[in-house]
PDB file of C-alpha atoms in Angstrom:
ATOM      1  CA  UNK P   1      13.066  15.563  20.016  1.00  0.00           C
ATOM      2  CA  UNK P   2      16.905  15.344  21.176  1.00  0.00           C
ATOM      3  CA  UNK P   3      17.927  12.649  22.957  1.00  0.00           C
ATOM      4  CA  UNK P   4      18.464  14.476  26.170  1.00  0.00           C
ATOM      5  CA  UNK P   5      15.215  15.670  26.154  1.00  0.00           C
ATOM      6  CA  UNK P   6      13.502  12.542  25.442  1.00  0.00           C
ATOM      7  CA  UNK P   7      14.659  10.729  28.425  1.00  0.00           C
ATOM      8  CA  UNK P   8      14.000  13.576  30.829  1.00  0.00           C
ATOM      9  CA  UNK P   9      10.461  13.162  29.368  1.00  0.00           C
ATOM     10  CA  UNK P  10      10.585   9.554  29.478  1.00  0.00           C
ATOM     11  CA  UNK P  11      11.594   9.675  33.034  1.00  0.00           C
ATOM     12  CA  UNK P  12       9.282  12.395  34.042  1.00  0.00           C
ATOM     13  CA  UNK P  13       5.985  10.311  32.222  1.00  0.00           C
ATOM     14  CA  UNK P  14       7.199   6.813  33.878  1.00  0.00           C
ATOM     15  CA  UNK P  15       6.532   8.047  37.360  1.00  0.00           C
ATOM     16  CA  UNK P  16       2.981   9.079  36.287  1.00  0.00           C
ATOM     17  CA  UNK P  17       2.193   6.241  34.245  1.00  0.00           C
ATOM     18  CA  UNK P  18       4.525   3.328  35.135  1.00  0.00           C
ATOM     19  CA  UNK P  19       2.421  -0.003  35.803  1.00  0.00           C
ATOM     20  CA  UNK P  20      -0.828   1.706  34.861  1.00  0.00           C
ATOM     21  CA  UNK P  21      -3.487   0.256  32.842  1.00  0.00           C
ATOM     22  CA  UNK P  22      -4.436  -3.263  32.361  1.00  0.00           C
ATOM     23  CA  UNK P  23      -2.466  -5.363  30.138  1.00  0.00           C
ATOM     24  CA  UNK P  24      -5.077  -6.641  28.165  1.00  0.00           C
ATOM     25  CA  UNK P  25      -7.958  -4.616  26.891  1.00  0.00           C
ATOM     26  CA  UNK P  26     -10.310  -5.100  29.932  1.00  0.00           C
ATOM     27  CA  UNK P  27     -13.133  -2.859  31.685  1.00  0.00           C
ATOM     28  CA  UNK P  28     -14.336  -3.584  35.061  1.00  0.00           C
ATOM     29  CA  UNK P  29     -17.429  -5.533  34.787  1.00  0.00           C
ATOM     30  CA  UNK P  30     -20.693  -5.227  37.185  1.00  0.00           C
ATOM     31  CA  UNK P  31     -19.263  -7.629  39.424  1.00  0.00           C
ATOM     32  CA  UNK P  32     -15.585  -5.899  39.587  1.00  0.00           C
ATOM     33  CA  UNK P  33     -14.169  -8.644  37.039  1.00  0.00           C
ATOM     34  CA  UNK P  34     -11.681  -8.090  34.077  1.00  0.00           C
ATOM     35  CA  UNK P  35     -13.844  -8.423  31.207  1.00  0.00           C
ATOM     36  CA  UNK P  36     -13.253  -8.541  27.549  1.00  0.00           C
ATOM     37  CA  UNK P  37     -14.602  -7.062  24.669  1.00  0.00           C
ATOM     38  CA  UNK P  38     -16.783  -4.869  26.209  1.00  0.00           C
ATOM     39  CA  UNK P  39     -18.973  -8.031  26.845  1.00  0.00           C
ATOM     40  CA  UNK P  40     -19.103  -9.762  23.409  1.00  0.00           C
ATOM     41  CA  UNK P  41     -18.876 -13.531  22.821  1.00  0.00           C
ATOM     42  CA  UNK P  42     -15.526 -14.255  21.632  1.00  0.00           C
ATOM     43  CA  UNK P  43     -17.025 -17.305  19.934  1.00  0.00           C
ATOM     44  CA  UNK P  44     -19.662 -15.991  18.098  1.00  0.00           C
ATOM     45  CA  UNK P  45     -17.039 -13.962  16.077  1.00  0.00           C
ATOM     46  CA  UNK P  46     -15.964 -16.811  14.375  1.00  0.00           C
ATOM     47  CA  UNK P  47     -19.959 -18.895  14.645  1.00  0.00           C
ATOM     48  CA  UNK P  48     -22.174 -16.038  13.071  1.00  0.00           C
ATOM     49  CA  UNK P  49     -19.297 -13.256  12.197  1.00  0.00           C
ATOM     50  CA  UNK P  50     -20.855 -10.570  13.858  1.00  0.00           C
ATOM     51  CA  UNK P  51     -20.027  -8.908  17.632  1.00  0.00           C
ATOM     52  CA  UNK P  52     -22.579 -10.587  19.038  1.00  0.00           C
ATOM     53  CA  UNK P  53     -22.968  -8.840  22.916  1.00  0.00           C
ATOM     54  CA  UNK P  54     -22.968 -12.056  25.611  1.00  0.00           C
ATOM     55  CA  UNK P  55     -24.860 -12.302  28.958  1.00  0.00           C
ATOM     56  CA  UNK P  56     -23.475 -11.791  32.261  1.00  0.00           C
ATOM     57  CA  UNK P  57     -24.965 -15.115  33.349  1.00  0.00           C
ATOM     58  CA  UNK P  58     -22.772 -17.154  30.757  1.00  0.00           C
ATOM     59  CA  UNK P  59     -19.331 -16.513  31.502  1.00  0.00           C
ATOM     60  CA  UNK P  60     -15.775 -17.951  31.847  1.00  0.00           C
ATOM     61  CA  UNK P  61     -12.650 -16.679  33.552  1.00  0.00           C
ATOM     62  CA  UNK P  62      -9.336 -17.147  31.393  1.00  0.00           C
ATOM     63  CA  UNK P  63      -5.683 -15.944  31.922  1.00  0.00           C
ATOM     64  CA  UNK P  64      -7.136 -13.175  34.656  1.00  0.00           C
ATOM     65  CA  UNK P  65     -10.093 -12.241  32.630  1.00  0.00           C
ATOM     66  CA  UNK P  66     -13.581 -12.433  32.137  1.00  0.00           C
ATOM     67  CA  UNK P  67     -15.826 -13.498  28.763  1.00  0.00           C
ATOM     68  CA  UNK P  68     -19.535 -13.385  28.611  1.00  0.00           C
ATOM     69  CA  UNK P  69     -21.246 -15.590  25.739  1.00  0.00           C
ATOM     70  CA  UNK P  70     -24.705 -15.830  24.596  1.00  0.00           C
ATOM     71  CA  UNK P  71     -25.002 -19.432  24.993  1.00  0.00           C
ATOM     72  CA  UNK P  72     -24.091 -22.682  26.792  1.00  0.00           C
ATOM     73  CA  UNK P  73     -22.498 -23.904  23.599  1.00  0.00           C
ATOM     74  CA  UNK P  74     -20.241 -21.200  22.643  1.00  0.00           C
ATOM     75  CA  UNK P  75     -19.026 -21.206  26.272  1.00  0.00           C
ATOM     76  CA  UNK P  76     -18.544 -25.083  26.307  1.00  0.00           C
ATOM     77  CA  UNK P  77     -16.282 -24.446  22.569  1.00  0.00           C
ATOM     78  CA  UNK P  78     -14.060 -21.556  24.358  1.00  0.00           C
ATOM     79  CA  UNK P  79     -13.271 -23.992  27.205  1.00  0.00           C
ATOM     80  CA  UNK P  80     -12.297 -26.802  25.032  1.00  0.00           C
ATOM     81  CA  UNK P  81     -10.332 -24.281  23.121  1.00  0.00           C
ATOM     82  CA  UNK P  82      -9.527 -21.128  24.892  1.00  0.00           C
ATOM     83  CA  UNK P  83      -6.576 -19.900  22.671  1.00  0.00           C
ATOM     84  CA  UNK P  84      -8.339 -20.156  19.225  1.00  0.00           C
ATOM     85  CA  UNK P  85     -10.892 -17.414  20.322  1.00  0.00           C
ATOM     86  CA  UNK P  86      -8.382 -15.698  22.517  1.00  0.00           C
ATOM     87  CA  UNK P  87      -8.542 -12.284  20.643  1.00  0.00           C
ATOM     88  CA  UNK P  88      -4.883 -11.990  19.211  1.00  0.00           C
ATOM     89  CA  UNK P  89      -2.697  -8.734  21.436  1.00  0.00           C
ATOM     90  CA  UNK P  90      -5.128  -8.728  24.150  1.00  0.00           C
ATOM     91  CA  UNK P  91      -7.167  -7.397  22.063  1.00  0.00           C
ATOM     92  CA  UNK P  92      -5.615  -4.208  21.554  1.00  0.00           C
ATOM     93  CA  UNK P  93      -5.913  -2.367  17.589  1.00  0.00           C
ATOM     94  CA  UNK P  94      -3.984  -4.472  15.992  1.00  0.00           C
ATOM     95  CA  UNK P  95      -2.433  -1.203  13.343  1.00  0.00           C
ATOM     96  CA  UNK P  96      -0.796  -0.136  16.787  1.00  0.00           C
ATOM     97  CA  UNK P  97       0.100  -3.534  18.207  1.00  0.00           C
ATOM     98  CA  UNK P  98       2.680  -3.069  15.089  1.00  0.00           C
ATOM     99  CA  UNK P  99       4.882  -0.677  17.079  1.00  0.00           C
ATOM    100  CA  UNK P 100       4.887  -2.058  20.104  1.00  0.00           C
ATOM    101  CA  UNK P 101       1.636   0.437  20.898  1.00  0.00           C
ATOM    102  CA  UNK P 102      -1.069  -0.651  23.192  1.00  0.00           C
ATOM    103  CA  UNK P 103      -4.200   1.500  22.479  1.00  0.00           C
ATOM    104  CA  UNK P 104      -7.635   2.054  20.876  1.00  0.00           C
ATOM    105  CA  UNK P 105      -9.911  -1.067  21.007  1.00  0.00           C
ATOM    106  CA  UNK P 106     -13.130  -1.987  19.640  1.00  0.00           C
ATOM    107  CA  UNK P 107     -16.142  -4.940  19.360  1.00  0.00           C
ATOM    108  CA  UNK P 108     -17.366  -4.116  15.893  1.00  0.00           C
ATOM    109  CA  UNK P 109     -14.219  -3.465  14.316  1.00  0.00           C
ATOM    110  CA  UNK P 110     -12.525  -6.870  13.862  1.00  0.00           C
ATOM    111  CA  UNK P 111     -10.982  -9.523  11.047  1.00  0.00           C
ATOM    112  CA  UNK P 112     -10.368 -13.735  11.360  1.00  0.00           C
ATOM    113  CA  UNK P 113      -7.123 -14.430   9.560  1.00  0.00           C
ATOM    114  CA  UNK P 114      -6.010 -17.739   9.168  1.00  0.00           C
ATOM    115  CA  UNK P 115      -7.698 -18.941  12.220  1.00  0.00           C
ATOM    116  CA  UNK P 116      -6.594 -15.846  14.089  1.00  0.00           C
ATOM    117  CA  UNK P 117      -9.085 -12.684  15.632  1.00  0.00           C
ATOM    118  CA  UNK P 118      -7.823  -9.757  15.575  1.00  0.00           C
ATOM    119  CA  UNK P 119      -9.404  -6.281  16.665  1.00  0.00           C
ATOM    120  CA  UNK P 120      -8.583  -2.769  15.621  1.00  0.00           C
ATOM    121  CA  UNK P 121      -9.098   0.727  17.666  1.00  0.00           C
ATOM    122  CA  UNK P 122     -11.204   2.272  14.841  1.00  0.00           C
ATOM    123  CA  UNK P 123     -12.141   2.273  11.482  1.00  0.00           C
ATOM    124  CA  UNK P 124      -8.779   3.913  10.838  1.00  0.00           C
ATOM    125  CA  UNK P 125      -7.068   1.461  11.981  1.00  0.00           C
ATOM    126  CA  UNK P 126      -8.413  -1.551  10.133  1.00  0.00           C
ATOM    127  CA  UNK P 127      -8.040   1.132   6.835  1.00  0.00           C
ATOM    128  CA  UNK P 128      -3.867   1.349   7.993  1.00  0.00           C
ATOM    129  CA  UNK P 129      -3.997  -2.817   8.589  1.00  0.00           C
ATOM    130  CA  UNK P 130      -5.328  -3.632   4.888  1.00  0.00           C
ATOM    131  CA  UNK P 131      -2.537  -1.693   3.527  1.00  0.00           C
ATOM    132  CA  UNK P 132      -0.219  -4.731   4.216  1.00  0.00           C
ATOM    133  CA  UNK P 133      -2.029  -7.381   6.625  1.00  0.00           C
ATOM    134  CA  UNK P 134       0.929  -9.956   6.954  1.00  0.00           C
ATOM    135  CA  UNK P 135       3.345  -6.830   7.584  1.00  0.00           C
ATOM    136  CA  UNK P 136       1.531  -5.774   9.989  1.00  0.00           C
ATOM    137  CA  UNK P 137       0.837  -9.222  11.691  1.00  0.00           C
ATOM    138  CA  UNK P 138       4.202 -10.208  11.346  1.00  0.00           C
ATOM    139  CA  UNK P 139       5.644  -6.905  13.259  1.00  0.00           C
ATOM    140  CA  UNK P 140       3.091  -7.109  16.071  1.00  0.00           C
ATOM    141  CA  UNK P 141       3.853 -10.560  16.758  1.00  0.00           C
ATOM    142  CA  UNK P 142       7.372  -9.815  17.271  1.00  0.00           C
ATOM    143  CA  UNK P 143       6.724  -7.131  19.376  1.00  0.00           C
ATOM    144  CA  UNK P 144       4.090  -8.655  21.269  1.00  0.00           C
ATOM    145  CA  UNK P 145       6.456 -10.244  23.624  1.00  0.00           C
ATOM    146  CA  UNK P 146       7.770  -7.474  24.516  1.00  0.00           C
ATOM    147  CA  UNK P 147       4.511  -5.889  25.788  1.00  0.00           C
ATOM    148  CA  UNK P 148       1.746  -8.259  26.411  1.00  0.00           C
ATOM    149  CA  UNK P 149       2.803  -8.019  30.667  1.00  0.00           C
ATOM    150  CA  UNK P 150       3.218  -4.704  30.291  1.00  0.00           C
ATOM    151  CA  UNK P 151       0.516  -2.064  31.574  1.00  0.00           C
ATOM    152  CA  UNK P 152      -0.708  -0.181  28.509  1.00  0.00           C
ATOM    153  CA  UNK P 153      -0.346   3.212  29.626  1.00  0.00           C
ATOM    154  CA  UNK P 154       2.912   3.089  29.969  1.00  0.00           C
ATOM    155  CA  UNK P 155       3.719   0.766  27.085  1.00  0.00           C
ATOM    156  CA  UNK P 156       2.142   2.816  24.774  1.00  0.00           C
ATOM    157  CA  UNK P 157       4.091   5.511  26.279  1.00  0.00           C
ATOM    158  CA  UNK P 158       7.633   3.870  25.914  1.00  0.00           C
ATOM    159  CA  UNK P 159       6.664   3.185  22.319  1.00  0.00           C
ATOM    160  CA  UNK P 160       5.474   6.774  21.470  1.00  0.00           C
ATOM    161  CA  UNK P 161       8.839   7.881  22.583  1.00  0.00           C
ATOM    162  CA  UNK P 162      10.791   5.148  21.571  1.00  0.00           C
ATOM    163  CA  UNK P 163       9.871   4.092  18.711  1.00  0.00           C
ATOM    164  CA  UNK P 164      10.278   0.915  16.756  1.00  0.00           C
ATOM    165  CA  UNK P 165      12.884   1.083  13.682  1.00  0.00           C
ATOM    166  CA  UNK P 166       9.966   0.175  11.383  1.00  0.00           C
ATOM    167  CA  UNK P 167       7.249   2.630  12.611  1.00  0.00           C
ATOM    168  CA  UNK P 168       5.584   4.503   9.978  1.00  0.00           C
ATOM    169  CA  UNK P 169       3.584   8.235  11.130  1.00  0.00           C
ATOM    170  CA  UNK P 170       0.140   9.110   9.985  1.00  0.00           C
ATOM    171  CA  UNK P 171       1.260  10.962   6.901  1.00  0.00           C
ATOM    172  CA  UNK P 172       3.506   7.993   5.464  1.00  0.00           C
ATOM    173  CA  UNK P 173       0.261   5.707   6.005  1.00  0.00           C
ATOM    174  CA  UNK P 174      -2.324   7.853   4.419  1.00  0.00           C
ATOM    175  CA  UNK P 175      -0.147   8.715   1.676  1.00  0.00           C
ATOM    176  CA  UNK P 176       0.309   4.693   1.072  1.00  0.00           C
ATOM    177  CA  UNK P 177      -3.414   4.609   0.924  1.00  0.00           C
ATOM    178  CA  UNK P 178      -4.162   7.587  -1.514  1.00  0.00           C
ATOM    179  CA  UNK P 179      -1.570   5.740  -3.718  1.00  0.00           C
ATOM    180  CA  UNK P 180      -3.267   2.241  -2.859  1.00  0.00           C
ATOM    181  CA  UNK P 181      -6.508   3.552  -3.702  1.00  0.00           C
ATOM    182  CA  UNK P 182      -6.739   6.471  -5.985  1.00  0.00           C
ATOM    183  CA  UNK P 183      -9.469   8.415  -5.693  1.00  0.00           C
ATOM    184  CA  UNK P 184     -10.965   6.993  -2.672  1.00  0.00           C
ATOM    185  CA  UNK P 185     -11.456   9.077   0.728  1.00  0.00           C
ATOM    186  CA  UNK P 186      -9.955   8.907   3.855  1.00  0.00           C
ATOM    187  CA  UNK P 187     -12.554   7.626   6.418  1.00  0.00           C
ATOM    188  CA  UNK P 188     -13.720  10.953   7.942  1.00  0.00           C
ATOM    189  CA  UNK P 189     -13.694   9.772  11.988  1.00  0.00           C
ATOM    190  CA  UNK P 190     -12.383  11.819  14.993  1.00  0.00           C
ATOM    191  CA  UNK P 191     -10.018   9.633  17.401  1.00  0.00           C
ATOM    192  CA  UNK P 192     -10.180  11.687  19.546  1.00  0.00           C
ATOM    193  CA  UNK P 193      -6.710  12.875  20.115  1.00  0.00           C
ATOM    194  CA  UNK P 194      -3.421  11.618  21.476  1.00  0.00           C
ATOM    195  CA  UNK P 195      -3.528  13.108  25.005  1.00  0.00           C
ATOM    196  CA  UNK P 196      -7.509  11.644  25.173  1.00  0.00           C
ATOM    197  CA  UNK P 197      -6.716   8.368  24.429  1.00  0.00           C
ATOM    198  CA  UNK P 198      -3.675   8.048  26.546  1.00  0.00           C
ATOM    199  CA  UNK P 199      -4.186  10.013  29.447  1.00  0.00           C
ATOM    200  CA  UNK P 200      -7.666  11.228  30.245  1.00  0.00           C
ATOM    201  CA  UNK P 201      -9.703   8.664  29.008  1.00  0.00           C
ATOM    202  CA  UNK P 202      -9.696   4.526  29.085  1.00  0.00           C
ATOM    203  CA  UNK P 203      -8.613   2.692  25.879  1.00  0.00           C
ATOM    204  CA  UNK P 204     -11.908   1.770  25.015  1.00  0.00           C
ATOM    205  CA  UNK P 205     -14.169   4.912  25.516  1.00  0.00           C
ATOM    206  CA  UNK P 206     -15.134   5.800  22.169  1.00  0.00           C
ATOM    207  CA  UNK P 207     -16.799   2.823  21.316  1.00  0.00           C
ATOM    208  CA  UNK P 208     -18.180   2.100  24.953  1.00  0.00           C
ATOM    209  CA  UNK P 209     -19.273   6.112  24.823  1.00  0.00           C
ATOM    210  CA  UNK P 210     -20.005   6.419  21.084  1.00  0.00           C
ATOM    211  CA  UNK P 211     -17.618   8.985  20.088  1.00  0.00           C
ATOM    212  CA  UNK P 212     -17.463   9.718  15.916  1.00  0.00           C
ATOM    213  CA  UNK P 213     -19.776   5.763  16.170  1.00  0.00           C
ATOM    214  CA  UNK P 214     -22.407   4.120  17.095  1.00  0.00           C
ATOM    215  CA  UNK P 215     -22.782   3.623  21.068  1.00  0.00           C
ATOM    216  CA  UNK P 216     -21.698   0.238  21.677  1.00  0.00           C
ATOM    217  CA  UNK P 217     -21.835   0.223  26.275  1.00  0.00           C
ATOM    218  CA  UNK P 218     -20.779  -2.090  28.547  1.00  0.00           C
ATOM    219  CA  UNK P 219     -22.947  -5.330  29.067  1.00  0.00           C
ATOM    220  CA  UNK P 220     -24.309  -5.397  32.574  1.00  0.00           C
ATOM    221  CA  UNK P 221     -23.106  -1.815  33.277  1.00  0.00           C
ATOM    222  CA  UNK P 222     -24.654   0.574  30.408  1.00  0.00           C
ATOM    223  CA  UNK P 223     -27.992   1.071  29.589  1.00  0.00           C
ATOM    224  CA  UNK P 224     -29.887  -1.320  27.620  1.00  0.00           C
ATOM    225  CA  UNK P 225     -30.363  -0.398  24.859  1.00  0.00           C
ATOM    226  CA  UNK P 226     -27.828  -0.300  23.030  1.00  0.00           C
ATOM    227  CA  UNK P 227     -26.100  -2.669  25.695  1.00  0.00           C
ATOM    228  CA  UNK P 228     -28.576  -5.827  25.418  1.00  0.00           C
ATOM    229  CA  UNK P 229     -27.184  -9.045  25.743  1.00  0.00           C
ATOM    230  CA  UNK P 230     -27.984 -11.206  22.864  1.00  0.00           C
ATOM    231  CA  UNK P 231     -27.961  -8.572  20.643  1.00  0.00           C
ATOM    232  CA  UNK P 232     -25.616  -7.425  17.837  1.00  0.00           C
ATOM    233  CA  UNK P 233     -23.287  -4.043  17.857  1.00  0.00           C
ATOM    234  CA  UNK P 234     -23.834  -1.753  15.282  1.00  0.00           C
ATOM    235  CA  UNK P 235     -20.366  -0.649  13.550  1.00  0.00           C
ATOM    236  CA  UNK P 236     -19.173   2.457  12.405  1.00  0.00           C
ATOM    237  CA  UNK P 237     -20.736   3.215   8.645  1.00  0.00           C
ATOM    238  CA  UNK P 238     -23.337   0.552   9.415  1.00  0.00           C
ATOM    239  CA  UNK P 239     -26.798   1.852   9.074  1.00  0.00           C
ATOM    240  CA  UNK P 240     -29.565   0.523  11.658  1.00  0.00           C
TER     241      UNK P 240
END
């Protein structure tokens, strides 16, 4: 796109979009609060290594959001130390929180790194992180400044059409993968689109809805089950 163009666009999209969405990956809760990770215990990530959904009853309120746990313990932990189980970018895929992209978020797809949590969008994400963890990481944390504050809508936006000097498209990373791994296929999930994911839909639909994966919910707002508190999420590729 020329130059010209791309700011008229860029202007046009900020007065649709500018300030909206929530900076970190929240959904409104059953009492109207910010919560995280769709209701999982941030703790039990690193206890039992599974996303492990909390109760509604066991919570704690950090940095303007809301965490549900599934025990007095692993609440107790996050308060003595909130920013080890802080999920790293808000929680936003970390693949995209490489180029200054906030989008795509979800419970069951995840990875602990050097003391670190981070969470991917999709299973096509975490495939495009393990092609170079510590490049990624190191990109996203110096672009993470830049757009933690930031709505996502519209950051996202500013970074689709501005993008960062290192960005790499889709072909570039699935062509590093077929010569990473030879011979080995492509995960075959739907994201559901661009214009989906950014405009008509929130951040963290497909795994809340089920799209292309298993239904994850909403604790305290979906239907139980699959959303039962105390209970484990069932990944994409995971059988029952």
């Amino acid at each position: 796109m020329h130059t010209l163009a791309r700011v008229i666009v860029l202007v046009a999209m900020s007065a649709m979009v500018a300030g909206c969405g929530t900076r970190y990956a929240t959904m409104r809760g059953a009492q109207g609060e910010d919560l995280m990770l769709l209701g999982h215990d941030p703790v039990a990530y690193f206890t039992v290594g599974q996303p492990t959904r909390g109760f509604p009853t066991i919570r704690e309120d950090y940095d303007g959001v809301t965490f549900y746990f599934v025990s007095e313990a692993n609440r107790e932990a996050f308060r003595k130390e909130p920013a080890k189980f802080f999920p790293q970018y808000g929680a936003y895929c970390l693949s995209g929180a490489a180029y200054g992209i906030k989008l795509g978020y979800d419970p069951t797809e995840f990875t602990i790194r050097d003391g670190r949590i981070f969470f991917f969008g999709d299973v096509l994400g975490k495939e495009a992180w393990l092609l170079d963890p510590d490049w990624n990481i190191r990109h996203a944390d110096e672009v993470w400044p830049e757009a933690k504050d930031t709505g996502w809508r519209w950051q996202s936006l500013k970074r689709y059409m501005n993008k960062v000097p290192w960005y790499k498209n889709g072909k570039e990373i699935h062509d590093a993968f077929t010569q990473k791994y030879p011979g080995r296929p492509w995960p075959d999930f739907d994201p559901g689109g661009m214009v989906t994911n950014l405009f008509l839909k929130d951040q963290r639909w497909r795994a809340r809805e089920g799209y292309g994966q298993p239904v994850v919910g909403l604790v305290g707002m979906d239907p139980c089950p699959p959303a039962c508190p105390g209970t484990v999420s069932q990944a994409f590729g995971e059988k029952p």
